[in-house]
Amino acid sequence: PVLKAFAERHPRVGVRILDESEQEIVQHLRSGEAEFAVDMLTGPIEPDLTATPLTDDPFVLACREDHPLAGGGPVAWAALSDMPVIALGSRSGTSRVVNAQLAAQGRSPAWRHEVQHLSTLVGLLEAGLGVGIVPGMAMAGLSGHRLSGHRLVARPLTEPAVARRLVLLERRAATLSPAAAALRSMVVEALAG
């Protein structure tokens, strides 16, 4: 929605999105290839960068509508102990956040499949190979998605509730172009508001 509104207000401005792993995001930012970045906060901020808090995005259980956990309300992590869980791999900041927070609680779901991209995870969900743990914002765009004939659904995960913190990263010493400054303002307003 932010990009759509930006395109309507600035129809002649192109936006290049570098959707990469968190390590590559910081490299693009430092090199000047990206003027700002939206990323997860997974540790201390480097001294040459600034971080503007945006929002906390809770993780949810994603599954097909015909899965036993598809109906009802929240799902406790303990319910996943005997489930085939499809996980995002170690290159994903998502997996590091989930694993660290669960380890602190003494919990550890049994991952059965590991993938590197959300689109692959969605394909395995649609094939009925298990359940996935995904950021709520990502699942919001996938709820109701039908490829295999089955709709994907999301359920809040509880006990504990685990969320990722999204931040807007910038180079401390850099000045944004007018177009980037306008887009940054819209992103902050939409996500932090």
Coordinates of N, CA and C in Angstrom, one line a residue:
P1 N 0.8 -1.2 0.0 CA 0.0 0.0 0.0 C 0.8 1.3 0.0
V2 N 2.0 1.3 0.7 CA 2.9 2.5 0.7 C 3.4 2.7 -0.6
L3 N 3.9 1.7 -1.3 CA 4.5 1.9 -2.7 C 3.4 2.3 -3.6
K4 N 2.2 1.8 -3.5 CA 1.1 2.2 -4.4 C 0.8 3.7 -4.2
A5 N 0.7 4.1 -2.9 CA 0.4 5.6 -2.7 C 1.6 6.4 -3.1
F6 N 2.8 6.0 -3.0 CA 4.0 6.7 -3.4 C 3.9 6.9 -4.9
A7 N 3.6 5.8 -5.7 CA 3.6 5.8 -7.1 C 2.5 6.8 -7.6
E8 N 1.4 6.9 -6.9 CA 0.3 7.8 -7.3 C 0.7 9.2 -7.0
R9 N 1.5 9.5 -6.0 CA 1.9 10.9 -5.7 C 3.1 11.3 -6.5
H10 N 3.9 10.3 -6.9 CA 5.2 10.6 -7.7 C 5.3 9.6 -8.9
P11 N 4.4 9.8 -9.9 CA 4.3 8.8 -11.0 C 5.5 8.7 -11.8
R12 N 6.4 9.6 -11.8 CA 7.6 9.6 -12.6 C 8.9 9.1 -11.9
V13 N 8.7 8.7 -10.6 CA 9.8 8.2 -9.8 C 9.8 6.7 -9.8
G14 N 10.9 6.1 -10.2 CA 11.1 4.7 -10.1 C 11.6 4.3 -8.8
V15 N 11.2 3.1 -8.3 CA 11.7 2.6 -7.0 C 12.4 1.3 -7.3
R16 N 13.6 1.2 -6.9 CA 14.3 -0.1 -7.0 C 14.3 -0.8 -5.6
I17 N 13.8 -2.0 -5.5 CA 13.7 -2.7 -4.3 C 14.7 -3.8 -4.3
L18 N 15.6 -3.9 -3.4 CA 16.6 -4.9 -3.2 C 16.2 -5.8 -2.1
D19 N 15.4 -6.8 -2.5 CA 14.9 -7.8 -1.4 C 15.9 -8.9 -1.2
E20 N 16.8 -8.7 -0.3 CA 17.9 -9.5 0.0 C 18.0 -10.0 1.4
S21 N 19.0 -10.8 1.8 CA 19.2 -11.2 3.1 C 19.6 -10.0 3.9
E22 N 19.6 -10.1 5.3 CA 19.9 -9.0 6.1 C 21.4 -8.6 5.9
Q23 N 22.3 -9.5 5.7 CA 23.7 -9.2 5.5 C 23.9 -8.4 4.2
E24 N 23.2 -8.8 3.1 CA 23.3 -8.1 1.9 C 22.6 -6.7 1.9
I25 N 21.6 -6.6 2.7 CA 20.9 -5.3 2.9 C 21.8 -4.3 3.4
V26 N 22.6 -4.6 4.5 CA 23.5 -3.7 5.1 C 24.6 -3.3 4.1
Q27 N 25.1 -4.3 3.3 CA 26.1 -4.0 2.3 C 25.6 -3.0 1.2
H28 N 24.4 -3.2 0.8 CA 23.8 -2.3 -0.2 C 23.6 -0.9 0.4
L29 N 23.3 -0.8 1.6 CA 23.1 0.5 2.3 C 24.5 1.2 2.4
R30 N 25.5 0.4 2.9 CA 26.8 1.0 3.1 C 27.4 1.5 1.8
S31 N 27.2 0.7 0.7 CA 27.8 1.1 -0.6 C 27.1 2.3 -1.2
G32 N 25.9 2.6 -0.7 CA 25.1 3.7 -1.3 C 24.2 3.3 -2.4
E33 N 24.2 1.9 -2.7 CA 23.3 1.4 -3.7 C 21.8 1.5 -3.2
A34 N 21.6 1.5 -1.9 CA 20.3 1.7 -1.3 C 20.4 2.9 -0.4
E35 N 19.4 3.8 -0.4 CA 19.4 5.0 0.4 C 18.9 4.7 1.8
F36 N 18.0 3.8 2.0 CA 17.5 3.3 3.3 C 17.1 1.9 3.1
A37 N 16.8 1.2 4.3 CA 16.4 -0.2 4.2 C 15.4 -0.4 5.4
V38 N 14.5 -1.3 5.1 CA 13.6 -1.8 6.2 C 14.1 -3.2 6.5
D39 N 14.4 -3.5 7.7 CA 15.0 -4.8 8.1 C 14.5 -5.1 9.5
M40 N 14.9 -6.3 9.9 CA 14.6 -6.8 11.3 C 15.8 -6.3 12.1
L41 N 15.5 -6.0 13.3 CA 16.6 -5.7 14.3 C 16.9 -7.0 15.0
T42 N 18.2 -7.5 14.7 CA 18.6 -8.8 15.2 C 19.8 -8.7 16.1
G43 N 20.3 -7.5 16.4 CA 21.4 -7.3 17.2 C 21.7 -5.8 17.4
P44 N 22.8 -5.4 17.9 CA 23.2 -4.0 18.1 C 23.3 -3.3 16.7
I45 N 23.0 -2.1 16.7 CA 23.2 -1.3 15.4 C 24.6 -0.9 15.3
E46 N 25.1 -1.0 14.1 CA 26.5 -0.6 13.8 C 26.7 0.9 13.9
P47 N 27.8 1.4 14.4 CA 28.0 2.8 14.6 C 27.8 3.7 13.4
D48 N 28.0 3.2 12.2 CA 27.8 4.0 11.0 C 26.4 4.1 10.5
L49 N 25.4 3.4 11.2 CA 24.0 3.3 10.8 C 23.1 3.9 11.9
T50 N 22.0 4.3 11.5 CA 20.9 4.7 12.5 C 19.7 3.8 12.2
A51 N 18.9 3.5 13.2 CA 17.7 2.7 13.1 C 16.6 3.4 13.7
T52 N 15.5 3.6 12.9 CA 14.3 4.1 13.4 C 13.3 3.0 13.6
P53 N 12.8 2.8 14.8 CA 11.8 1.7 15.1 C 10.6 1.9 14.3
L54 N 10.1 0.8 13.7 CA 8.8 0.9 12.9 C 7.7 0.2 13.6
T55 N 7.8 -1.1 13.8 CA 6.7 -1.9 14.3 C 7.3 -3.3 14.8
D56 N 6.5 -3.9 15.6 CA 6.8 -5.3 16.0 C 5.8 -6.2 15.2
D57 N 6.3 -7.2 14.5 CA 5.6 -8.1 13.7 C 5.5 -9.5 14.2
P58 N 4.4 -9.9 14.8 CA 4.4 -11.3 15.5 C 4.5 -12.4 14.4
F59 N 5.1 -13.5 14.8 CA 5.1 -14.7 14.0 C 3.8 -15.4 14.2
V60 N 3.4 -16.0 13.1 CA 2.2 -16.8 13.0 C 2.4 -18.2 12.5
L61 N 1.5 -19.1 12.8 CA 1.5 -20.4 12.2 C 0.8 -20.3 10.9
A62 N 1.4 -20.8 9.8 CA 0.8 -20.8 8.5 C 0.5 -22.3 8.1
C63 N -0.6 -22.6 7.6 CA -1.0 -23.9 7.1 C -2.1 -23.9 6.1
R64 N -2.4 -25.1 5.5 CA -3.5 -25.2 4.7 C -4.8 -25.2 5.5
E65 N -5.9 -24.8 4.8 CA -7.2 -24.8 5.5 C -7.7 -26.2 5.9
D66 N -7.1 -27.2 5.4 CA -7.6 -28.6 5.8 C -6.6 -29.2 6.9
H67 N -5.7 -28.4 7.4 CA -4.8 -28.9 8.4 C -5.5 -28.9 9.8
P68 N -5.2 -29.8 10.7 CA -5.9 -29.9 12.0 C -5.8 -28.6 12.8
L69 N -4.7 -27.8 12.6 CA -4.5 -26.6 13.4 C -5.1 -25.3 12.7
A70 N -5.7 -25.5 11.5 CA -6.2 -24.4 10.8 C -7.4 -23.7 11.4
G71 N -8.2 -24.4 12.1 CA -9.4 -23.8 12.7 C -9.1 -23.2 14.1
G72 N -10.0 -22.3 14.5 CA -9.9 -21.8 15.8 C -8.9 -20.6 16.0
G73 N -8.5 -20.4 17.2 CA -7.7 -19.3 17.6 C -6.2 -19.5 17.7
P74 N -5.6 -19.0 18.7 CA -4.1 -19.1 18.8 C -3.7 -20.5 19.0
V75 N -2.4 -20.7 18.6 CA -1.8 -22.1 18.7 C -0.5 -21.9 19.6
A76 N -0.4 -22.7 20.6 CA 0.8 -22.7 21.5 C 1.9 -23.4 20.8
W77 N 3.1 -23.0 21.0 CA 4.3 -23.6 20.4 C 4.4 -25.1 20.7
A78 N 4.0 -25.4 21.9 CA 4.0 -26.8 22.3 C 3.2 -27.7 21.4
A79 N 2.2 -27.2 20.8 CA 1.4 -28.0 19.8 C 2.2 -28.4 18.6
L80 N 3.3 -27.7 18.4 CA 4.1 -28.0 17.2 C 5.1 -29.1 17.4
S81 N 5.2 -29.7 18.6 CA 6.3 -30.6 19.0 C 6.3 -31.8 18.1
D82 N 5.2 -32.3 17.7 CA 5.1 -33.5 16.8 C 4.7 -33.2 15.4
M83 N 4.7 -31.9 15.0 CA 4.3 -31.5 13.7 C 5.5 -31.4 12.8
P84 N 5.3 -31.7 11.5 CA 6.3 -31.4 10.5 C 6.3 -29.9 10.2
V85 N 7.4 -29.2 10.7 CA 7.5 -27.8 10.6 C 8.4 -27.5 9.5
I86 N 8.0 -26.5 8.6 CA 8.8 -26.0 7.5 C 9.4 -24.7 8.0
A87 N 10.7 -24.7 8.0 CA 11.4 -23.5 8.6 C 12.2 -22.7 7.5
L88 N 12.3 -21.4 7.7 CA 13.2 -20.7 6.9 C 14.6 -20.9 7.4
G89 N 15.6 -21.0 6.5 CA 16.9 -21.4 6.8 C 17.7 -20.4 7.5
S90 N 19.0 -20.8 7.8 CA 19.8 -19.9 8.7 C 20.2 -18.6 8.0
R91 N 20.1 -18.5 6.7 CA 20.4 -17.2 6.1 C 19.3 -16.2 6.4
S92 N 18.2 -16.7 6.9 CA 17.0 -15.8 7.2 C 17.1 -15.3 8.6
G93 N 17.0 -14.0 8.7 CA 16.9 -13.4 10.1 C 15.7 -13.9 10.8
T94 N 14.7 -14.3 10.1 CA 13.5 -14.8 10.8 C 13.8 -16.0 11.6
S95 N 14.6 -16.9 11.0 CA 14.9 -18.2 11.8 C 15.8 -17.9 13.0
R96 N 16.7 -16.9 12.9 CA 17.5 -16.6 14.0 C 16.7 -16.0 15.1
V97 N 15.8 -15.1 14.8 CA 14.9 -14.5 15.8 C 14.1 -15.5 16.5
V98 N 13.4 -16.4 15.7 CA 12.5 -17.4 16.3 C 13.4 -18.4 17.1
N99 N 14.5 -18.9 16.6 CA 15.3 -19.8 17.4 C 15.8 -19.2 18.7
A100 N 16.3 -18.0 18.6 CA 16.8 -17.4 19.9 C 15.7 -17.2 20.9
Q101 N 14.6 -16.7 20.5 CA 13.5 -16.5 21.5 C 13.0 -17.8 22.0
L102 N 12.9 -18.8 21.2 CA 12.4 -20.1 21.7 C 13.4 -20.7 22.6
A103 N 14.7 -20.6 22.3 CA 15.7 -21.2 23.1 C 15.7 -20.6 24.5
A104 N 15.4 -19.3 24.6 CA 15.3 -18.6 25.9 C 14.2 -19.2 26.7
Q105 N 13.2 -19.7 26.0 CA 12.0 -20.3 26.7 C 12.2 -21.8 26.9
G106 N 13.3 -22.4 26.5 CA 13.6 -23.8 26.6 C 12.7 -24.6 25.6
R107 N 12.4 -24.0 24.5 CA 11.5 -24.7 23.5 C 12.3 -24.9 22.2
S108 N 12.0 -25.9 21.5 CA 12.7 -26.1 20.2 C 11.8 -27.0 19.3
P109 N 11.0 -26.5 18.4 CA 10.2 -27.3 17.5 C 11.1 -28.2 16.6
A110 N 10.6 -29.3 16.2 CA 11.4 -30.2 15.3 C 11.2 -29.8 13.8
W111 N 12.2 -29.1 13.3 CA 12.1 -28.7 11.9 C 12.2 -29.9 11.0
R112 N 11.3 -30.1 10.0 CA 11.4 -31.3 9.1 C 11.9 -30.9 7.7
H113 N 11.6 -29.6 7.3 CA 12.0 -29.1 6.0 C 12.6 -27.7 6.3
E114 N 13.7 -27.4 5.6 CA 14.3 -26.1 5.7 C 14.4 -25.5 4.3
V115 N 13.9 -24.3 4.1 CA 14.0 -23.6 2.8 C 14.6 -22.2 3.0
Q116 N 15.0 -21.6 1.9 CA 15.7 -20.3 2.1 C 14.7 -19.1 1.7
H117 N 13.6 -19.4 1.0 CA 12.7 -18.3 0.5 C 11.3 -18.6 1.0
L118 N 10.6 -17.5 1.3 CA 9.2 -17.6 1.7 C 8.4 -18.3 0.5
S119 N 8.7 -18.0 -0.7 CA 7.9 -18.6 -1.8 C 8.0 -20.1 -1.8
T120 N 9.2 -20.6 -1.5 CA 9.4 -22.1 -1.4 C 8.6 -22.6 -0.2
L121 N 8.6 -21.9 0.9 CA 7.9 -22.4 2.1 C 6.4 -22.5 1.7
V122 N 5.9 -21.5 1.0 CA 4.5 -21.5 0.6 C 4.2 -22.7 -0.3
G123 N 5.1 -23.0 -1.2 CA 4.9 -24.2 -2.1 C 4.8 -25.5 -1.2
L124 N 5.6 -25.6 -0.2 CA 5.6 -26.8 0.6 C 4.3 -26.8 1.5
L125 N 3.9 -25.7 1.9 CA 2.6 -25.6 2.7 C 1.4 -26.0 1.8
E126 N 1.4 -25.5 0.5 CA 0.4 -25.9 -0.4 C 0.4 -27.4 -0.7
A127 N 1.5 -28.0 -0.7 CA 1.6 -29.4 -1.0 C 1.2 -30.3 0.2
G128 N 1.0 -29.6 1.4 CA 0.5 -30.3 2.6 C 1.6 -31.0 3.3
L129 N 2.9 -30.5 3.2 CA 4.0 -31.1 3.8 C 4.2 -30.7 5.3
G130 N 3.4 -29.8 5.8 CA 3.6 -29.4 7.1 C 3.0 -28.0 7.4
V131 N 3.5 -27.4 8.5 CA 3.1 -26.0 8.9 C 4.3 -25.2 8.8
G132 N 4.1 -23.9 8.7 CA 5.3 -22.9 8.7 C 5.1 -21.9 9.7
I133 N 6.3 -21.3 10.1 CA 6.3 -20.2 11.0 C 6.8 -19.0 10.2
V134 N 5.9 -18.0 10.1 CA 6.2 -16.9 9.2 C 5.8 -15.6 9.9
P135 N 6.4 -14.5 9.5 CA 6.0 -13.2 10.0 C 4.6 -12.9 9.6
G136 N 3.8 -12.3 10.6 CA 2.4 -12.0 10.3 C 2.2 -11.1 9.1
M137 N 3.1 -10.1 8.9 CA 2.9 -9.2 7.8 C 3.1 -10.0 6.5
A138 N 4.0 -10.9 6.4 CA 4.1 -11.7 5.2 C 2.9 -12.6 4.9
M139 N 2.4 -13.2 6.0 CA 1.2 -14.0 5.9 C 0.0 -13.2 5.5
A140 N -0.1 -12.0 5.9 CA -1.3 -11.2 5.6 C -1.5 -11.1 4.1
G141 N -0.4 -11.1 3.4 CA -0.5 -11.1 1.9 C -0.8 -12.4 1.3
L142 N -0.6 -13.5 2.1 CA -0.8 -14.8 1.6 C -2.1 -15.5 2.0
S143 N -2.7 -15.0 3.1 CA -4.0 -15.5 3.6 C -5.0 -15.6 2.5
G144 N -5.6 -16.7 2.3 CA -6.6 -16.8 1.2 C -6.0 -17.2 -0.1
H145 N -4.6 -17.2 -0.1 CA -3.9 -17.6 -1.4 C -4.3 -19.0 -1.8
R146 N -4.6 -19.2 -3.0 CA -4.9 -20.6 -3.5 C -4.1 -20.9 -4.7
L147 N -3.3 -21.9 -4.7 CA -2.6 -22.4 -5.9 C -3.0 -23.9 -6.1
S148 N -2.9 -24.6 -5.0 CA -3.2 -26.1 -5.1 C -4.6 -26.4 -4.9
G149 N -5.5 -25.4 -4.8 CA -6.9 -25.6 -4.5 C -7.2 -25.5 -3.0
H150 N -6.2 -25.4 -2.2 CA -6.4 -25.2 -0.8 C -6.0 -23.7 -0.4
R151 N -6.8 -23.1 0.5 CA -6.5 -21.8 1.0 C -5.5 -21.9 2.1
L152 N -4.6 -20.9 2.2 CA -3.7 -20.9 3.3 C -4.3 -20.0 4.4
V153 N -4.1 -20.4 5.7 CA -4.6 -19.6 6.8 C -3.5 -19.4 7.8
A154 N -3.7 -18.4 8.6 CA -2.7 -18.1 9.7 C -3.3 -18.1 11.0
R155 N -2.6 -18.6 12.0 CA -3.1 -18.6 13.4 C -2.0 -18.0 14.3
P156 N -2.4 -17.1 15.2 CA -1.3 -16.5 16.1 C -0.6 -17.6 16.9
L157 N 0.7 -17.4 17.1 CA 1.5 -18.4 18.0 C 1.6 -17.7 19.3
T158 N 1.4 -18.6 20.4 CA 1.5 -18.1 21.7 C 2.3 -19.0 22.6
E159 N 2.5 -18.6 23.8 CA 3.3 -19.4 24.8 C 4.6 -19.8 24.4
P160 N 5.5 -18.9 24.0 CA 5.5 -17.5 24.1 C 5.0 -16.8 22.8
A161 N 4.6 -15.6 22.8 CA 4.4 -14.8 21.6 C 5.7 -14.3 21.2
V162 N 6.1 -14.5 19.9 CA 7.4 -14.2 19.4 C 7.2 -13.2 18.2
A163 N 7.9 -12.1 18.2 CA 7.8 -11.1 17.2 C 9.1 -10.7 16.7
R164 N 9.2 -10.2 15.5 CA 10.4 -9.5 15.0 C 10.2 -8.0 15.1
R165 N 11.2 -7.3 15.4 CA 11.1 -5.8 15.4 C 11.7 -5.3 14.1
L166 N 10.8 -4.5 13.4 CA 11.2 -3.9 12.1 C 11.7 -2.5 12.4
V167 N 12.8 -2.2 11.7 CA 13.4 -0.9 11.8 C 13.7 -0.3 10.4
L168 N 13.9 1.0 10.3 CA 14.3 1.6 9.1 C 15.8 2.0 9.3
L169 N 16.7 1.4 8.5 CA 18.1 1.7 8.6 C 18.5 2.7 7.6
E170 N 19.5 3.6 8.1 CA 20.1 4.6 7.2 C 21.6 4.7 7.5
R171 N 22.3 5.2 6.6 CA 23.7 5.6 6.9 C 23.7 6.9 7.7
R172 N 24.4 6.9 8.8 CA 24.5 8.0 9.7 C 24.9 9.3 9.0
A173 N 25.9 9.2 8.1 CA 26.5 10.4 7.5 C 25.8 10.8 6.1
A174 N 24.8 10.1 5.7 CA 24.3 10.3 4.4 C 23.0 11.2 4.4
T175 N 22.8 11.9 3.3 CA 21.6 12.7 3.1 C 20.8 12.0 2.0
L176 N 19.5 11.8 2.3 CA 18.6 11.1 1.3 C 18.3 12.1 0.2
S177 N 18.1 11.5 -1.0 CA 17.6 12.2 -2.2 C 16.2 12.7 -1.8
P178 N 15.6 13.7 -2.5 CA 14.3 14.1 -2.2 C 13.2 13.0 -2.4
A179 N 13.4 12.2 -3.4 CA 12.4 11.1 -3.6 C 12.5 10.0 -2.5
A180 N 13.8 9.7 -2.1 CA 14.0 8.7 -1.0 C 13.4 9.3 0.3
A181 N 13.6 10.6 0.5 CA 13.1 11.2 1.8 C 11.6 11.1 1.8
A182 N 11.0 11.3 0.7 CA 9.5 11.3 0.6 C 9.0 9.9 0.9
L183 N 9.7 8.9 0.3 CA 9.3 7.5 0.5 C 9.5 7.1 1.9
R184 N 10.7 7.5 2.5 CA 11.0 7.1 3.9 C 9.9 7.7 4.8
S185 N 9.5 8.9 4.6 CA 8.5 9.5 5.4 C 7.2 8.7 5.4
M186 N 6.8 8.2 4.2 CA 5.6 7.5 4.0 C 5.7 6.1 4.7
V187 N 6.9 5.5 4.6 CA 7.1 4.2 5.3 C 7.0 4.3 6.8
V188 N 7.7 5.3 7.3 CA 7.6 5.6 8.8 C 6.2 5.9 9.2
E189 N 5.5 6.7 8.5 CA 4.1 7.0 8.9 C 3.2 5.8 8.8
A190 N 3.4 4.9 7.8 CA 2.5 3.8 7.7 C 2.8 2.7 8.7
L191 N 4.1 2.5 9.0 CA 4.5 1.3 9.9 C 4.6 1.7 11.3
A192 N 5.1 3.0 11.6 CA 5.3 3.4 13.0 C 4.0 4.0 13.6
G193 N 3.1 4.3 12.7 CA 1.8 5.0 13.2 C 0.8 4.0 13.5

